[in-house]
Amino acid sequence: MSSPSEQDSPKFVDALKTVKLEDFKEVNRIPCARNALLYGIGTGLAVGSLRFLRKRAIPTSANWAVASFMAVSAISFEACQMDRKQKIEKMKLIVKATDSRPSPTEKMIVTERGKNGAFNVVIETPAVTSEEQQK
């Protein structure tokens, strides 16, 4: 018999049901995805080709290519996300440190575009209400 905690935990099939075709159509909108996929494709192609030239076995070459694609894509995606989060935190600190107050009716927007277009950050500060302005 299975315990209640095993029954409540999500299964792989449940996670697979949440994936939709529209998710793959909009991959270009995910920050860092483009560069990560390009690095992975390039590395997979290079590693698979080198493995084929060395061993002359297509199945093992394909396995090495897919494995290197997945590893490099995941690592570069996570590294880019970490860099992106650090930059967002720095920008928030800069906005907070400068104590820039917009006029009461407008929001202040700070934008920074990363190298290679890897990310685009927009930080909106809330509009200052008349109560906050009097403080």
PDB file of C-alpha atoms in Angstrom:
ATOM      1  CA  MET A   1       0.000   0.000   0.000  1.00  0.00           C
ATOM      2  CA  SER A   2       1.156   3.500  -0.686  1.00  0.00           C
ATOM      3  CA  SER A   3       1.301   6.158   1.977  1.00  0.00           C
ATOM      4  CA  PRO A   4      -0.837   9.318   1.755  1.00  0.00           C
ATOM      5  CA  SER A   5       2.227  11.459   1.013  1.00  0.00           C
ATOM      6  CA  GLU A   6       3.011   9.386  -2.097  1.00  0.00           C
ATOM      7  CA  GLN A   7      -0.536   9.800  -3.387  1.00  0.00           C
ATOM      8  CA  ASP A   8      -0.471  13.583  -2.946  1.00  0.00           C
ATOM      9  CA  SER A   9       2.867  14.142  -4.640  1.00  0.00           C
ATOM     10  CA  PRO A  10       2.661  15.146  -8.318  1.00  0.00           C
ATOM     11  CA  LYS A  11       3.736  12.623 -10.913  1.00  0.00           C
ATOM     12  CA  PHE A  12       5.727  13.158 -14.108  1.00  0.00           C
ATOM     13  CA  VAL A  13       2.567  12.616 -16.156  1.00  0.00           C
ATOM     14  CA  ASP A  14       0.823  15.415 -14.223  1.00  0.00           C
ATOM     15  CA  ALA A  15       3.685  17.774 -15.025  1.00  0.00           C
ATOM     16  CA  LEU A  16       3.600  16.732 -18.679  1.00  0.00           C
ATOM     17  CA  LYS A  17      -0.095  17.604 -18.900  1.00  0.00           C
ATOM     18  CA  THR A  18       0.691  21.226 -18.010  1.00  0.00           C
ATOM     19  CA  VAL A  19       2.906  21.695 -21.097  1.00  0.00           C
ATOM     20  CA  LYS A  20       1.059  23.298 -23.996  1.00  0.00           C
ATOM     21  CA  LEU A  21       2.021  23.861 -27.627  1.00  0.00           C
ATOM     22  CA  GLU A  22       1.769  27.630 -27.081  1.00  0.00           C
ATOM     23  CA  ASP A  23       4.638  27.378 -24.576  1.00  0.00           C
ATOM     24  CA  PHE A  24       6.980  26.329 -27.390  1.00  0.00           C
ATOM     25  CA  LYS A  25       5.722  29.012 -29.756  1.00  0.00           C
ATOM     26  CA  GLU A  26       6.761  31.757 -27.354  1.00  0.00           C
ATOM     27  CA  VAL A  27      10.215  30.527 -26.314  1.00  0.00           C
ATOM     28  CA  ASN A  28      11.708  33.717 -27.727  1.00  0.00           C
ATOM     29  CA  ARG A  29       9.972  35.722 -24.976  1.00  0.00           C
ATOM     30  CA  ILE A  30      11.714  33.845 -22.167  1.00  0.00           C
ATOM     31  CA  PRO A  31      14.737  35.838 -20.971  1.00  0.00           C
ATOM     32  CA  CYS A  32      18.055  34.096 -21.707  1.00  0.00           C
ATOM     33  CA  ALA A  33      16.444  31.227 -23.676  1.00  0.00           C
ATOM     34  CA  ARG A  34      17.719  32.297 -27.100  1.00  0.00           C
ATOM     35  CA  ASN A  35      21.369  32.522 -26.096  1.00  0.00           C
ATOM     36  CA  ALA A  36      21.208  29.326 -24.039  1.00  0.00           C
ATOM     37  CA  LEU A  37      19.720  27.366 -26.945  1.00  0.00           C
ATOM     38  CA  LEU A  38      22.248  28.770 -29.402  1.00  0.00           C
ATOM     39  CA  TYR A  39      25.172  27.878 -27.113  1.00  0.00           C
ATOM     40  CA  GLY A  40      23.713  24.396 -26.616  1.00  0.00           C
ATOM     41  CA  ILE A  41      23.140  23.793 -30.321  1.00  0.00           C
ATOM     42  CA  GLY A  42      26.653  24.915 -31.214  1.00  0.00           C
ATOM     43  CA  THR A  43      28.266  22.822 -28.511  1.00  0.00           C
ATOM     44  CA  GLY A  44      26.135  19.772 -29.305  1.00  0.00           C
ATOM     45  CA  LEU A  45      27.030  20.004 -32.970  1.00  0.00           C
ATOM     46  CA  ALA A  46      30.734  20.385 -32.213  1.00  0.00           C
ATOM     47  CA  VAL A  47      30.902  17.596 -29.629  1.00  0.00           C
ATOM     48  CA  GLY A  48      28.808  15.213 -31.751  1.00  0.00           C
ATOM     49  CA  SER A  49      30.952  15.888 -34.824  1.00  0.00           C
ATOM     50  CA  LEU A  50      34.208  15.405 -32.949  1.00  0.00           C
ATOM     51  CA  ARG A  51      32.934  12.209 -31.384  1.00  0.00           C
ATOM     52  CA  PHE A  52      31.886  10.888 -34.810  1.00  0.00           C
ATOM     53  CA  LEU A  53      35.250  11.740 -36.352  1.00  0.00           C
ATOM     54  CA  ARG A  54      37.026   9.972 -33.532  1.00  0.00           C
ATOM     55  CA  LYS A  55      34.901   6.810 -33.058  1.00  0.00           C
ATOM     56  CA  ARG A  56      32.912   6.552 -36.337  1.00  0.00           C
ATOM     57  CA  ALA A  57      29.810   5.434 -34.421  1.00  0.00           C
ATOM     58  CA  ILE A  58      26.632   7.399 -35.076  1.00  0.00           C
ATOM     59  CA  PRO A  59      24.619   6.284 -32.009  1.00  0.00           C
ATOM     60  CA  THR A  60      27.305   7.262 -29.494  1.00  0.00           C
ATOM     61  CA  SER A  61      27.988  10.495 -31.370  1.00  0.00           C
ATOM     62  CA  ALA A  62      24.298  11.365 -31.208  1.00  0.00           C
ATOM     63  CA  ASN A  63      24.204  10.565 -27.495  1.00  0.00           C
ATOM     64  CA  TRP A  64      27.203  12.820 -26.835  1.00  0.00           C
ATOM     65  CA  ALA A  65      25.688  15.591 -28.954  1.00  0.00           C
ATOM     66  CA  VAL A  66      22.343  15.498 -27.125  1.00  0.00           C
ATOM     67  CA  ALA A  67      23.981  15.263 -23.706  1.00  0.00           C
ATOM     68  CA  SER A  68      26.302  18.197 -24.388  1.00  0.00           C
ATOM     69  CA  PHE A  69      23.430  20.241 -25.859  1.00  0.00           C
ATOM     70  CA  MET A  70      21.332  19.675 -22.745  1.00  0.00           C
ATOM     71  CA  ALA A  71      24.173  20.340 -20.304  1.00  0.00           C
ATOM     72  CA  VAL A  72      25.455  23.510 -21.974  1.00  0.00           C
ATOM     73  CA  SER A  73      21.940  24.874 -22.536  1.00  0.00           C
ATOM     74  CA  ALA A  74      20.955  24.325 -18.914  1.00  0.00           C
ATOM     75  CA  ILE A  75      24.175  25.739 -17.498  1.00  0.00           C
ATOM     76  CA  SER A  76      24.212  28.813 -19.736  1.00  0.00           C
ATOM     77  CA  PHE A  77      20.497  29.461 -19.096  1.00  0.00           C
ATOM     78  CA  GLU A  78      20.962  29.309 -15.337  1.00  0.00           C
ATOM     79  CA  ALA A  79      24.112  31.464 -15.466  1.00  0.00           C
ATOM     80  CA  CYS A  80      22.273  34.081 -17.514  1.00  0.00           C
ATOM     81  CA  GLN A  81      19.289  34.016 -15.142  1.00  0.00           C
ATOM     82  CA  MET A  82      21.588  34.453 -12.152  1.00  0.00           C
ATOM     83  CA  ASP A  83      23.335  37.400 -13.829  1.00  0.00           C
ATOM     84  CA  ARG A  84      19.969  38.880 -14.747  1.00  0.00           C
ATOM     85  CA  LYS A  85      18.671  38.632 -11.172  1.00  0.00           C
ATOM     86  CA  GLN A  86      21.814  40.292  -9.833  1.00  0.00           C
ATOM     87  CA  LYS A  87      21.432  43.181 -12.274  1.00  0.00           C
ATOM     88  CA  ILE A  88      17.770  43.609 -11.374  1.00  0.00           C
ATOM     89  CA  GLU A  89      18.676  43.767  -7.680  1.00  0.00           C
ATOM     90  CA  LYS A  90      21.398  46.356  -8.409  1.00  0.00           C
ATOM     91  CA  MET A  91      18.946  48.461 -10.382  1.00  0.00           C
ATOM     92  CA  LYS A  92      16.400  48.306  -7.563  1.00  0.00           C
ATOM     93  CA  LEU A  93      19.070  49.427  -5.114  1.00  0.00           C
ATOM     94  CA  ILE A  94      20.084  52.290  -7.395  1.00  0.00           C
ATOM     95  CA  VAL A  95      16.502  53.461  -7.737  1.00  0.00           C
ATOM     96  CA  LYS A  96      16.029  53.211  -3.986  1.00  0.00           C
ATOM     97  CA  ALA A  97      19.350  54.938  -3.187  1.00  0.00           C
ATOM     98  CA  THR A  98      18.743  57.878  -5.472  1.00  0.00           C
ATOM     99  CA  ASP A  99      15.329  58.331  -3.874  1.00  0.00           C
ATOM    100  CA  SER A 100      14.084  59.652  -7.166  1.00  0.00           C
ATOM    101  CA  ARG A 101      10.510  60.742  -6.729  1.00  0.00           C
ATOM    102  CA  PRO A 102       8.424  61.267  -9.829  1.00  0.00           C
ATOM    103  CA  SER A 103       5.642  63.783  -9.913  1.00  0.00           C
ATOM    104  CA  PRO A 104       2.556  62.502  -8.072  1.00  0.00           C
ATOM    105  CA  THR A 105       0.707  61.404 -11.194  1.00  0.00           C
ATOM    106  CA  GLU A 106       3.460  59.535 -13.061  1.00  0.00           C
ATOM    107  CA  LYS A 107       5.478  56.400 -12.606  1.00  0.00           C
ATOM    108  CA  MET A 108       9.230  56.389 -13.060  1.00  0.00           C
ATOM    109  CA  ILE A 109      10.507  53.660 -15.399  1.00  0.00           C
ATOM    110  CA  VAL A 110      14.140  52.520 -15.370  1.00  0.00           C
ATOM    111  CA  THR A 111      15.210  50.395 -18.330  1.00  0.00           C
ATOM    112  CA  GLU A 112      18.436  48.491 -18.979  1.00  0.00           C
ATOM    113  CA  ARG A 113      19.158  46.246 -21.954  1.00  0.00           C
ATOM    114  CA  GLY A 114      21.783  43.562 -21.529  1.00  0.00           C
ATOM    115  CA  LYS A 115      24.535  42.700 -23.945  1.00  0.00           C
ATOM    116  CA  ASN A 116      23.353  40.619 -26.912  1.00  0.00           C
ATOM    117  CA  GLY A 117      19.799  41.515 -25.960  1.00  0.00           C
ATOM    118  CA  ALA A 118      19.863  38.765 -23.349  1.00  0.00           C
ATOM    119  CA  PHE A 119      17.473  40.614 -21.097  1.00  0.00           C
ATOM    120  CA  ASN A 120      15.480  43.767 -20.846  1.00  0.00           C
ATOM    121  CA  VAL A 121      14.629  45.038 -17.388  1.00  0.00           C
ATOM    122  CA  VAL A 122      11.922  47.570 -16.636  1.00  0.00           C
ATOM    123  CA  ILE A 123      11.453  48.662 -13.044  1.00  0.00           C
ATOM    124  CA  GLU A 124       8.381  50.720 -12.366  1.00  0.00           C
ATOM    125  CA  THR A 125       8.257  52.686  -9.181  1.00  0.00           C
ATOM    126  CA  PRO A 126       4.760  53.207  -7.848  1.00  0.00           C
ATOM    127  CA  ALA A 127       3.201  56.578  -8.329  1.00  0.00           C
ATOM    128  CA  VAL A 128       3.547  58.786  -5.277  1.00  0.00           C
ATOM    129  CA  THR A 129       0.234  59.467  -3.593  1.00  0.00           C
ATOM    130  CA  SER A 130      -0.574  62.795  -1.962  1.00  0.00           C
ATOM    131  CA  GLU A 131      -0.314  61.187   1.505  1.00  0.00           C
ATOM    132  CA  GLU A 132       3.238  59.957   0.803  1.00  0.00           C
ATOM    133  CA  GLN A 133       4.208  63.305  -0.684  1.00  0.00           C
ATOM    134  CA  GLN A 134       3.315  65.152   2.516  1.00  0.00           C
ATOM    135  CA  LYS A 135       5.653  62.985   4.618  1.00  0.00           C
TER     136      LYS A 135
END
